Coordinates of C-alpha atoms in Angstrom, one line a residue:
X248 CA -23.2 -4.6 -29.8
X249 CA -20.1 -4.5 -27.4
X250 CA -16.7 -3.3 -28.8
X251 CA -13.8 -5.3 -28.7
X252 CA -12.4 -3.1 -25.4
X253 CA -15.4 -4.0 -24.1
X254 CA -14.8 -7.8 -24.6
X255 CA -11.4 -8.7 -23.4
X256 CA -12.5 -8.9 -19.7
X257 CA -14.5 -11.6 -20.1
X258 CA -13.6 -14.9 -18.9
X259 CA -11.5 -17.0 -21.4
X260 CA -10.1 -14.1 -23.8
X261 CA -7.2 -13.8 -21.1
X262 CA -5.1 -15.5 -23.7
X263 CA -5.3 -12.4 -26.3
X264 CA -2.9 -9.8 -26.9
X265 CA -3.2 -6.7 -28.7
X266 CA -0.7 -5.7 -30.9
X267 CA -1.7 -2.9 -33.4
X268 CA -4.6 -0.9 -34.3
X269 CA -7.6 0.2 -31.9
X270 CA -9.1 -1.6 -29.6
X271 CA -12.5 0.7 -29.7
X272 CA -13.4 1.4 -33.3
X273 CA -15.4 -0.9 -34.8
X274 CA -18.8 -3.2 -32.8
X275 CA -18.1 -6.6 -32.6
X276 CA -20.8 -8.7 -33.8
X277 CA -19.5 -12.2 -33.1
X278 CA -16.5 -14.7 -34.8
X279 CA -15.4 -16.0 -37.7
X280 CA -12.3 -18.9 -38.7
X281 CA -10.5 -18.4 -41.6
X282 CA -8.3 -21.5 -42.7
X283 CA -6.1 -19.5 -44.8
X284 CA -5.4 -15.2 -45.1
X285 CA -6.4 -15.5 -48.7
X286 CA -10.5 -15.7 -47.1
X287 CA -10.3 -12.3 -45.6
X288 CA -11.4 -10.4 -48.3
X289 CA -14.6 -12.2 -48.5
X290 CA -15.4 -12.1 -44.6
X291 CA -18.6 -10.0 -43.2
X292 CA -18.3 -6.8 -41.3
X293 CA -18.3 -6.9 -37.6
X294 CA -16.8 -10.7 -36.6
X295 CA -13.3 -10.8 -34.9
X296 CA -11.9 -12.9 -37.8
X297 CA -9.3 -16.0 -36.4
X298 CA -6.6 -17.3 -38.7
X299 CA -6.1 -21.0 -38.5
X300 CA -2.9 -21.2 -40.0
X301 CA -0.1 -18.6 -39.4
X302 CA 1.2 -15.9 -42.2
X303 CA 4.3 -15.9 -43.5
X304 CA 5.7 -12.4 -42.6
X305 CA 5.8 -11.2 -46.1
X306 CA 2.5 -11.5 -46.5
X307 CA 0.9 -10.1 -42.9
X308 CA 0.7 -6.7 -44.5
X309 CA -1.9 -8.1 -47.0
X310 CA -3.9 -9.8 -44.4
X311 CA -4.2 -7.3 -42.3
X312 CA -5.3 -4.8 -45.6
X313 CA -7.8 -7.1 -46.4
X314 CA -9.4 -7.7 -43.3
X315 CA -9.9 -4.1 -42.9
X316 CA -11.5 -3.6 -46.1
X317 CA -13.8 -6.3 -45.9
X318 CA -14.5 -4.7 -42.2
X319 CA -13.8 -6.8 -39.4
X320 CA -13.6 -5.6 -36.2
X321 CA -10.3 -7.2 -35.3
X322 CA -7.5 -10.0 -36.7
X323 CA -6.4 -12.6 -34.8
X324 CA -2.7 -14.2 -35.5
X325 CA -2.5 -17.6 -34.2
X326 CA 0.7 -19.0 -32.7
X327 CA 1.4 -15.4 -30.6
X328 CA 3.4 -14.1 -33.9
X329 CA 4.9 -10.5 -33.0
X330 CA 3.9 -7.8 -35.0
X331 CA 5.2 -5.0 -32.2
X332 CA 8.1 -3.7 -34.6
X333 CA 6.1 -4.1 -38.1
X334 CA 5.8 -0.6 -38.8
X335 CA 3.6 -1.4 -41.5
X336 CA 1.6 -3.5 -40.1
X337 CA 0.7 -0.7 -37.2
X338 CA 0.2 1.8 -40.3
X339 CA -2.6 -0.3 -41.9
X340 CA -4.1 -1.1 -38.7
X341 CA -4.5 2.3 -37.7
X342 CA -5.6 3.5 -41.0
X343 CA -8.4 0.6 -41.5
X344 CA -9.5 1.2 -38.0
X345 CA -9.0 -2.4 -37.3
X346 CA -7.6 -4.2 -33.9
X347 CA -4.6 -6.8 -34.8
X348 CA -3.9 -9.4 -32.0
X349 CA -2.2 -12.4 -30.9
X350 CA -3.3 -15.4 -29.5
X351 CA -1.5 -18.9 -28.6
X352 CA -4.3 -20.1 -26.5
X353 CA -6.7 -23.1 -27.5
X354 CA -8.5 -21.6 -30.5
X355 CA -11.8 -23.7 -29.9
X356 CA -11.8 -22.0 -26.4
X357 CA -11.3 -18.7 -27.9
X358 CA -14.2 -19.3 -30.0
X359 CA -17.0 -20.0 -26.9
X360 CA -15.7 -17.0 -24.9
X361 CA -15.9 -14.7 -27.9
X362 CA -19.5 -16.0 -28.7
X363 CA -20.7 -16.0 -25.2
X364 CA -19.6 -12.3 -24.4
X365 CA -20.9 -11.0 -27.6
X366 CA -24.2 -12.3 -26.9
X367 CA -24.0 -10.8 -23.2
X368 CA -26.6 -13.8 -22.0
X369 CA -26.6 -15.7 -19.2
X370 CA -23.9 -18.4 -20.2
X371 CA -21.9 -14.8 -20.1
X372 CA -23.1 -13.7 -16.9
X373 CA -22.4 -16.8 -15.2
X374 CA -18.9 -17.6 -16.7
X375 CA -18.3 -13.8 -15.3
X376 CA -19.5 -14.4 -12.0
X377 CA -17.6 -17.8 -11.7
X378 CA -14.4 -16.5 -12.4
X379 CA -14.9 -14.0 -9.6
X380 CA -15.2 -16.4 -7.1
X381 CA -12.1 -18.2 -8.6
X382 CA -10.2 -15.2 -8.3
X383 CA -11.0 -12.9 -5.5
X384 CA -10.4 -15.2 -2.9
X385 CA -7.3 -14.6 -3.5
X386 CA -7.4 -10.9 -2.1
X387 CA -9.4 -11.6 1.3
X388 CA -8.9 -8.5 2.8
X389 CA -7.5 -6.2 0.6
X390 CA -10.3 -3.7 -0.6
X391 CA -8.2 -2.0 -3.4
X392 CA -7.1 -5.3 -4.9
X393 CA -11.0 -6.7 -4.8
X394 CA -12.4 -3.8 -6.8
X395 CA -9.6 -3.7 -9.1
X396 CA -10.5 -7.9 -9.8
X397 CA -14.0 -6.6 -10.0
X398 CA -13.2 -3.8 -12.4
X399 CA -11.5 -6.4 -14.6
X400 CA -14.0 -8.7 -14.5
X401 CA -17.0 -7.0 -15.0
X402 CA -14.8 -4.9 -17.6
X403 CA -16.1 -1.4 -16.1
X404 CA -15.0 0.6 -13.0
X405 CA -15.6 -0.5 -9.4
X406 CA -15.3 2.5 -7.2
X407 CA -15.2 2.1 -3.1
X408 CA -18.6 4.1 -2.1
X409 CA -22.0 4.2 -2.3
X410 CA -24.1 3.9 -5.5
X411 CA -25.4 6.8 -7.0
X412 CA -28.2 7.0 -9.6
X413 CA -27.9 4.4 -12.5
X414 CA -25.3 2.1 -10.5
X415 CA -25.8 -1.0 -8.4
X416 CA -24.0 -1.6 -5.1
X417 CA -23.0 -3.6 -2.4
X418 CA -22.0 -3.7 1.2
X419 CA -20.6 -5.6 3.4
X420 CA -19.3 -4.8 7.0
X421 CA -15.6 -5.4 8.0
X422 CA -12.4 -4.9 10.4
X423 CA -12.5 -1.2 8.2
X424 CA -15.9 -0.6 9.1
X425 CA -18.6 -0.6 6.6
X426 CA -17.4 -1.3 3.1
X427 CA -19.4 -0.1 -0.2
X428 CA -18.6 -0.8 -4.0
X429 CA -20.6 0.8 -6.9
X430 CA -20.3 0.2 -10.4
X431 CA -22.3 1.1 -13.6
X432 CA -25.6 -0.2 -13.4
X433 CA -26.4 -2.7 -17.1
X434 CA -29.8 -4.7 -18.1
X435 CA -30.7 -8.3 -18.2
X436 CA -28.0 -10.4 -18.0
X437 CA -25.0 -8.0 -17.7
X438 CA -26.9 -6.4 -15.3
X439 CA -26.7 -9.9 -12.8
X440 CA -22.7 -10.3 -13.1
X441 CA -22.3 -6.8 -12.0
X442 CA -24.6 -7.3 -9.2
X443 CA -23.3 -11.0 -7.8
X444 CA -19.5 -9.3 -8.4
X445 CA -19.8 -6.8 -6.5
X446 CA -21.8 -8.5 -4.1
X447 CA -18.4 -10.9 -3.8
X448 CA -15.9 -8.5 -4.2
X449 CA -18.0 -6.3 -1.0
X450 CA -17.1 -9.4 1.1
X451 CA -13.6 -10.3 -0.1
X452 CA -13.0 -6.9 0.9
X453 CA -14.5 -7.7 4.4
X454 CA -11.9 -10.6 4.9
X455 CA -13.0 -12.9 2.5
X456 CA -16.7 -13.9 3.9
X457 CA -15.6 -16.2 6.9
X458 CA -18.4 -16.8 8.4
X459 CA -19.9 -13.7 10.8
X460 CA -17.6 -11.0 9.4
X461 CA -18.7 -8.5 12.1
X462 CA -17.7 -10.9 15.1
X463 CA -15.1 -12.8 13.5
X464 CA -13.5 -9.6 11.5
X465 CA -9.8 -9.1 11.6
X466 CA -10.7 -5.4 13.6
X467 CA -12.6 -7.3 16.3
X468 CA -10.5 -10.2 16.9
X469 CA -7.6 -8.0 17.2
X470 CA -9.6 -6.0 20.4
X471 CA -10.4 -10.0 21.7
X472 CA -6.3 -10.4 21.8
X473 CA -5.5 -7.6 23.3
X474 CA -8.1 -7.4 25.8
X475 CA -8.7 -11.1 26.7
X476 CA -7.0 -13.5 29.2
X477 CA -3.7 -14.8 28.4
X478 CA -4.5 -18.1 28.4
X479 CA -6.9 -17.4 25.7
X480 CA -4.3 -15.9 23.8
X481 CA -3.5 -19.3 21.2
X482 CA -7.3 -19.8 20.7
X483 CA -7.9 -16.6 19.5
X484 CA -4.6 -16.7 17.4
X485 CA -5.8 -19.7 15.0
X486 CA -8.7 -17.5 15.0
X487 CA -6.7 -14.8 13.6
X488 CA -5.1 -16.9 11.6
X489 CA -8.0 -18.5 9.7
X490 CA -9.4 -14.7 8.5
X491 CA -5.8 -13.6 7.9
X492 CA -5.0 -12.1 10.8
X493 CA -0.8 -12.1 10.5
X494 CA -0.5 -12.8 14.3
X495 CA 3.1 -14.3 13.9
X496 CA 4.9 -11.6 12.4
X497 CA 6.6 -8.6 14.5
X498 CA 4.1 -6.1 16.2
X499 CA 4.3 -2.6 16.7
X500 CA 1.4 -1.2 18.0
X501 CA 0.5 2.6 18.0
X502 CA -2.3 3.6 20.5
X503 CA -4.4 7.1 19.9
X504 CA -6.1 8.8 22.7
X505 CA -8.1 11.7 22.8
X506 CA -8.0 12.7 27.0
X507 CA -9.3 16.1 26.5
X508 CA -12.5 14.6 25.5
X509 CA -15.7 13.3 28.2
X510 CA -15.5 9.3 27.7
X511 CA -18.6 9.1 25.5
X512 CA -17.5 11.4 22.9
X513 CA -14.4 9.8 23.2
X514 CA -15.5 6.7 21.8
X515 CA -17.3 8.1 19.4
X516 CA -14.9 10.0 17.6
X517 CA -12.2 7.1 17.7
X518 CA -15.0 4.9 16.1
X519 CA -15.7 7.3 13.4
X520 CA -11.7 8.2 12.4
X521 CA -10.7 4.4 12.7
X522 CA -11.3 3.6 8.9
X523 CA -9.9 7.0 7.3
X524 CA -6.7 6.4 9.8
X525 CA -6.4 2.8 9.1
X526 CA -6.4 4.1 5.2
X527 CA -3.9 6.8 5.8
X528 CA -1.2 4.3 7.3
X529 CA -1.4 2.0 4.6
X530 CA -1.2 4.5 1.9
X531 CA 1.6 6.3 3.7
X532 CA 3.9 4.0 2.0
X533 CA 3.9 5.3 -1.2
X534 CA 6.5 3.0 -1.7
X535 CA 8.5 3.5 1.4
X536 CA 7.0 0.7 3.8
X537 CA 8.6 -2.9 2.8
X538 CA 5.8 -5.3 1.1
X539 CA 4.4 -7.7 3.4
X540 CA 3.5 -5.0 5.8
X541 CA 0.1 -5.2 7.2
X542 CA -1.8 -2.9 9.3
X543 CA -5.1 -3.5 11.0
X544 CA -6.6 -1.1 13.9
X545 CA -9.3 -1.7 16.8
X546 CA -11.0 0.0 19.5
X547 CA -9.8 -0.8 22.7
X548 CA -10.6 1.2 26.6
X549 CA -11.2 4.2 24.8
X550 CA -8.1 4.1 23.0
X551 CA -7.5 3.4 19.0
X552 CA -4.6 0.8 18.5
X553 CA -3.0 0.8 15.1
X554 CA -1.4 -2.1 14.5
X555 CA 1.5 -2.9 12.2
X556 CA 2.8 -6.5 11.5
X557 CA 6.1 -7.1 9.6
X558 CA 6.8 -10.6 8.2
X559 CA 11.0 -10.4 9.5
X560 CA 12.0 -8.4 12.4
X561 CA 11.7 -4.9 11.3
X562 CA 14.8 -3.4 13.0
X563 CA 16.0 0.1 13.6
X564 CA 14.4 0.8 9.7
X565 CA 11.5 -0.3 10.9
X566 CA 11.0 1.1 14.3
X567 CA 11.4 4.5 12.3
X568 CA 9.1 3.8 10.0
X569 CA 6.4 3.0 12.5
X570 CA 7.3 6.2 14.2
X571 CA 7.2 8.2 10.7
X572 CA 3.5 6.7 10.1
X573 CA 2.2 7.2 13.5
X574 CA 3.1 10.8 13.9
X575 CA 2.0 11.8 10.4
X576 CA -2.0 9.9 11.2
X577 CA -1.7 12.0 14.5
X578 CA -0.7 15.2 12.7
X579 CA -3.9 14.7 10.7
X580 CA -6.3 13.9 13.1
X581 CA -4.8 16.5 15.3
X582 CA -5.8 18.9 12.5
X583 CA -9.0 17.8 11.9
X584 CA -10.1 17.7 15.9
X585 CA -8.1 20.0 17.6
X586 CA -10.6 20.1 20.8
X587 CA -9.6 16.1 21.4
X588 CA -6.4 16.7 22.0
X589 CA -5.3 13.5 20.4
X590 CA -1.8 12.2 21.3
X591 CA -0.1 8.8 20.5
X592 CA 2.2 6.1 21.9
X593 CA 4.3 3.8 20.1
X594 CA 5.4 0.1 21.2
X595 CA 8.7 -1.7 20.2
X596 CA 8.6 -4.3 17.9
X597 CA 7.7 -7.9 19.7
X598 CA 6.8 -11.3 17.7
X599 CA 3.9 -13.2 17.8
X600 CA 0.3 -13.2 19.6
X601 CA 2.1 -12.5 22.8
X602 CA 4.1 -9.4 21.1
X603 CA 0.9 -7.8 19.7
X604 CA -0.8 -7.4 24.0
X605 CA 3.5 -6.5 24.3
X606 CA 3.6 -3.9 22.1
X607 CA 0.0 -2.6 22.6
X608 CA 1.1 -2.0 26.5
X609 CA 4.4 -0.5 25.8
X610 CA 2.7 2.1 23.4
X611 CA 0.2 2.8 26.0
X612 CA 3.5 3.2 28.6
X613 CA 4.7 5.6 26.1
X614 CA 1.4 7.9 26.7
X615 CA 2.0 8.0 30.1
X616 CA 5.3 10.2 29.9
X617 CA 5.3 13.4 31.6
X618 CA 3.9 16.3 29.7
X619 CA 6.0 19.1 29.0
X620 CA 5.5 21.7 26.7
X621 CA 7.7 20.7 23.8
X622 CA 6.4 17.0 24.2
X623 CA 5.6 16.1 20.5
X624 CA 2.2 14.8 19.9
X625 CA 3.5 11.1 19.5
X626 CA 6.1 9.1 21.7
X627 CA 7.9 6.1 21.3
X628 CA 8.4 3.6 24.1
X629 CA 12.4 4.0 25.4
X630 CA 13.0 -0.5 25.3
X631 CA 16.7 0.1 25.8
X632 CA 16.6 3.2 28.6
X633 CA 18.5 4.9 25.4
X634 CA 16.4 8.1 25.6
X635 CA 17.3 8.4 30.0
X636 CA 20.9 7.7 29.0
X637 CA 21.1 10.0 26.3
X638 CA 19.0 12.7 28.8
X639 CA 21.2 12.7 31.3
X640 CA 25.0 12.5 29.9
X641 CA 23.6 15.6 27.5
X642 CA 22.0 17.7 31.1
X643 CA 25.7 18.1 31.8
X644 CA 27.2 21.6 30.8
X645 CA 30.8 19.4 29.3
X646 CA 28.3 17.1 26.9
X647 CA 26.2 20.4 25.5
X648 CA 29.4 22.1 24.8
X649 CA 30.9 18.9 23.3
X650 CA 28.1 18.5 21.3
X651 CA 27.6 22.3 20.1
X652 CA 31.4 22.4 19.3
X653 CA 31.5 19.4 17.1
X654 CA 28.4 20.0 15.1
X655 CA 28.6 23.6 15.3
X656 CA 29.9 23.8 11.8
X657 CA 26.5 22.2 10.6
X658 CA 23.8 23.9 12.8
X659 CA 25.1 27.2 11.8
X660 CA 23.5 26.8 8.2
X661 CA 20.5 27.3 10.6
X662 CA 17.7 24.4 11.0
X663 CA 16.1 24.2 7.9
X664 CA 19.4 23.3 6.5
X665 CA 21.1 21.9 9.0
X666 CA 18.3 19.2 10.4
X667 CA 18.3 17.7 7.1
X668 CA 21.8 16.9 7.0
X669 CA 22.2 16.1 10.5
X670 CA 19.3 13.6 10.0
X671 CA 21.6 12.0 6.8
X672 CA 24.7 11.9 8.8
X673 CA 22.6 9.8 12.0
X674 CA 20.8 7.4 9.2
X675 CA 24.6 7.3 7.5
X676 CA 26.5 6.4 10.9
X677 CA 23.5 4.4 12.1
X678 CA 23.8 2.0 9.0
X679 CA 27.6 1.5 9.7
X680 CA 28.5 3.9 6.8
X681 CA 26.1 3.0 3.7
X682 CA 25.1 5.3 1.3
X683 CA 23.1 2.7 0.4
X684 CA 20.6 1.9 3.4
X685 CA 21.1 5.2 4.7
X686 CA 19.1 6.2 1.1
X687 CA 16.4 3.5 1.2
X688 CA 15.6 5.1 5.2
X689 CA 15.4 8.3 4.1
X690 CA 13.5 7.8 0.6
X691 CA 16.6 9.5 -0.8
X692 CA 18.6 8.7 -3.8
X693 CA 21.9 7.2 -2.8
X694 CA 23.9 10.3 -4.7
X695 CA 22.0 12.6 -2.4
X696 CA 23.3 10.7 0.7
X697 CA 26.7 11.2 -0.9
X698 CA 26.4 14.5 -1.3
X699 CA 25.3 15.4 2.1
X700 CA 28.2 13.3 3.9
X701 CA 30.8 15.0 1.2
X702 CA 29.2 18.5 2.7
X703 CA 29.2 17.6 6.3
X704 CA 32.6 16.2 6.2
X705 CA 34.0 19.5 4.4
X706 CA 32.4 21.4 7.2
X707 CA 33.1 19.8 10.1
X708 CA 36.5 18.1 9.0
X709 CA 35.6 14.9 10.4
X710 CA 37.3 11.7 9.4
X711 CA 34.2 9.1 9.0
X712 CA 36.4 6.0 9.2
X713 CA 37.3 6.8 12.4
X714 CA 35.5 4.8 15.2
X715 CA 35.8 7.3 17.8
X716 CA 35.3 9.6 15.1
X717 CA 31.7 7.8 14.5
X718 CA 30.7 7.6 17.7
X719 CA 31.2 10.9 18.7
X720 CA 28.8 12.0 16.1
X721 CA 26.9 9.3 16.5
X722 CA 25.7 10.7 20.1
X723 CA 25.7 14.3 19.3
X724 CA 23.1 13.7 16.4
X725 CA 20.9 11.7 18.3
X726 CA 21.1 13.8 21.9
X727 CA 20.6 16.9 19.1
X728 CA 17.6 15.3 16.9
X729 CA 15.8 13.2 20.0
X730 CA 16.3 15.3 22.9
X731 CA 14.4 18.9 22.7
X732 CA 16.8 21.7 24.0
X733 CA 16.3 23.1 27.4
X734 CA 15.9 26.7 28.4
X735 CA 19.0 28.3 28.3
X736 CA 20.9 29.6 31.7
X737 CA 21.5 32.5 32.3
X738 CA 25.5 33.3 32.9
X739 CA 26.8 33.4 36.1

C-alpha cells in the first residue's frame, strides 16, 4: 500500500494541503467520510478519514487525538481551516504519527482521486498520463521544467540521462541533441504512467513534439536562417515561430571556432560540445541573466553559433552580459581542448529574423581581428568604431599620461585590487551614477557599490557630480579596462 507522500502527486489531490504531522508514517489503505468529528474514534486503521462538517477550534485537538488512536493515516479538515499556529494540534499530530490537512476542493472529487491512486490501476495510470499531456505542453522546450512536471506527476524523480538497471527511459532527439529521461522502473499499471510520461516529457523537452523534431527542431531551423536566402528569411521565421523559436526578440549571436583544427575534426568536435555549451550558457545565470532570455545554438560552416534572444532591447547590460557568457563557455572549452584552439566572436544586439543573419555576421567579423599576442580568446564586434576611437586618442603619449595621472591613486593598490574598483567606478559612471544598476550589472549588493565609489573618491579626490569630472573617468576606465597596454618605450 502507498503512503500518503506517495499519493499527493496524483491527479486531483492538487487541492490538499498539509498542515501538521508526517506525511510518511502510516500506509494508506483507501477513504473514509465522517459527517461529524465525534465518528473518528470508531474509524478503521489505514483510510485518509474526511470530515464533512468543519470543527469548531476548541474541539480540533480532540479530533485530531482520536483519529490517531483509532489509526488513520491522515485527517482531512474541510473548508481549508488553518491549523499552522495550533501548537497543539502539531504536538498530537506528531505524537500519533498522523498527517493533518486541509482541503477546500470539491470533496466528492477528492474522494475518486484518493480511491483511484490507492488502488494504483489503470483508472490511475491513465488519469496520470492525461494530466501530463495537459500540463507539459506548457514547457515545449525547456528540458528542466519537463522532468520536474514529470517528477511531480509520476510522484518519483525524473533525472536527464540514460536508464540504468530497474528504471524505464525515453528519448527523444532535439535542437540539444539527443535528450534522455529515466525514472524508477514500477509494475502493472504504475509501471505504464511512468513509461507514456516520460515518453511525453522526452519530447516536450525536444520542443514539444511538432512534427519531425530533428528537421523542424529549434537547432536546425536556426542553421536554415542563417544560412538560407534572404528572401526565405519570413518563411522560415513562422517556422521558427510555430516550435518556439523567439525569432522577434533582440539577437546576439556568439560564433566558436576551432581554426587550429583539420575541417573534419572540426566539425566533429563542435558537434559533440554543442549541448554541454548550450547548457553552460543557460545555467550561467544563476540568477544574473534577466528572465525571458533564451538561448539556442547550431552548427553552421564549421563554426558553433550560440544564440541569445532577449524579449526588449538588451542595452549596454546586456551587451555585457552576452560578453560575460561567451567568454566564460570559451574559457571552458578552451580548457577542455586546448589543441583546437577555440576562439570566439560576439555580434551586437539586432531585432528580429533579419538581426539574428546580423548579428551572426558581425560575431563572425569580430573573429576576423588581427591576432596579437594579448588578444583574449573572445572578441566583441566594435558597432560604434568605440574601440578604434578609444585606440587611438590612448596611442598618444598626452592621453596615457592623462590617464595614469588620474587613476594613479587606484592602480597603485596593484591589479587585484584595483581592477575591481575600476570595473565599479565604469558600471557606476556608465549608469549615470546609480548605485543601484551599477549593483544589478555587477551582481553586487548596492552597499558594496557604495563602498567602492566612497573609496575611489577618497583616493583619487574626484568630485562625481561633475560632468567633466565623469567623463574624464569615464574614458580612462574604459581605454584602461578595454584596451591591453602596449610595450613600454624605452626613454629617450
Amino acid at each position: 500500500m502507498p503512503r500518503l507522500v506517495d499519493l499527493l502527486s496524483a491527479p486531483g489531490l492538487d487541492t490538499l494541503r498539509p498542515r501538521a504531522g508526517p506525511l510518511d508514517a502510516t500506509e494508506v489503505t483507501g477513504i473514509r467520510l465522517e459527517p461529524r468529528a465525534g465518528g473518528l474514534a470508531a474509524v478503521p486503521a489505514g483510510p485518509v478519514a474526511v470530515l464533512l462538517a468543519p470543527v469548531p477550534d476548541h474541539l480540533l485537538d480532540v479530533a485530531v487525538r482520536d483519529a490517531a488512536a483509532a489509526g488513520a493515516a491522515a485527517l482531512v479538515l474541510p473548508g481549508g481551516e488553518q491549523v499552522t499556529g495550533d501548537i497543539a494540534v502539531h504536538a498530537l499530530a506528531e505524537r500519533g504519527r498522523i498527517a493533518v490537512l486541509t482541503t477546500d476542493g470539491d470533496l466528492a472529487a477528492l474522494v475518486v482521486a484518493v480511491d483511484r491512486a490507492v488502488a494504483g490501476d489503470s483508472a490511475d495510470a491513465l488519469a496520470r498520463i492525461e494530466a501530463a499531456a495537459r500540463e507539459l505542453p506548457s514547457a515545449a522546450g525547456d528540458p528542466e521544467r519537463a522532468a520536474a512536471i514529470a517528477a511531480r506527476l509520476l510522484g518519483t524523480p525524473v533525472e536527464r540521462r540514460a536508464p540504468g538497471p530497474g528504471e524505464e527511459g525515453a528519448t527523444a532527439a532535439g535542437p540539444d541533441g539527443e535528450g534522455r529521461r529515466a525514472a524508477a522502473a514500477q509494475p502493472g499499471h504504475p509501471g505504464t504512467a511512468v513509461r507514456s510520461v516520460l515518453a511525453l516529457a522526452a519530447l516536450t523537452a525536444a520542443g514539444g513534439g511538432h512534427g519531425d523534431v530533428p528537421v523542424r527542431s529549434r537547432g536546425h531551423l536556426l542553421a536554415e536562417l542563417l544560412v538560407a536566402p534572404q528572401d526565405q528569411t519570413a518563411r522560415l521565421a513562422a517556422r521558427g515561430r510555430t516550435i518556439g523559436l523567439p525569432v522577434d526578440g533582440r539577437h546576439i549571436a556568439l560564433r566558436i571556432e576551432a581554426a587550429a583544427l583539420p575541417a573534419a575534426d572540426r566539425y566533429r568536435l563542435l558537434d559533440t560540445v554543442l549541448p554541454r555549451t548550450l547548457t553552460d550558457v543557460r545555467q550561467h545565470s544563476d540568477g544574473h541573466v534577466p528572465d525571458g532570455v533564451h538561448w539556442n545554438a547550431a552548427l553552421v560552416d564549421d563554426a558553433l553559433v550560440v544564440l541569445g534572444t532577449w524579449p526588449t532591447d538588451p542595452g549596454a547590460p546586456g551587451r555585457r552580459t552576452a560578453l560575460a557568457v561567451a567568454r566564460r563557455a570559451v574559457d571552458r572549452l578552451r580548457r577542455l581542448h586546448p589543441e583546437a584552439d577555440l576562439r570566439g566572436g560576439v555580434g551586437a544586439p539586432h531585432r528580429g529574423p533579419l538581426g539574428i543573419r546580423t548579428s551572426a555576421r558581425e560575431a563572425r567579423a569580430a573573429l576576423l581581428k588581427p591576432a596579437t599576442a594579448d588578444t583574449a580568446p573572445v572578441t566583441a564586434h566594435d558597432a560604434a568604431g568605440l574601440d578604434r576611437m578609444l585606440l587611438e586618442w590612448y596611442a598618444s603619449d598626452t592621453a596615457r599620461e592623462a590617464v595614469d595621472e588620474l587613476l594613479a591613486p587606484v592602480t597603485e593598490l596593484g591589479p587585484e585590487r584595483a581592477d575591481p574598483l575600476l570595473r565599479t567606478l565604469q558600471a557606476y559612471l556608465d549608469h549615470n551614477n546609480s548605485p543601484a544598476r551599477a549593483a544589478e550589472e555587477l551582481h553586487l549588493h548596492r552597499n558594496a557599490v557604495g563602498a567602492r565609489i566612497r573609496r575611489i573618491t577618497d583616493l583619487t579626490g574626484a568630485d562625481l557630480t561633475d560632468p567633466e569630472t565623469r567623463l574624464a573617468l569615464q574614458l580612462a576606465c574604459r581605454a584602461r579596462l578595454t584596451i591591453p597596454p602596449g610595450p613600454k618605450q624605452p626613454p629617450a
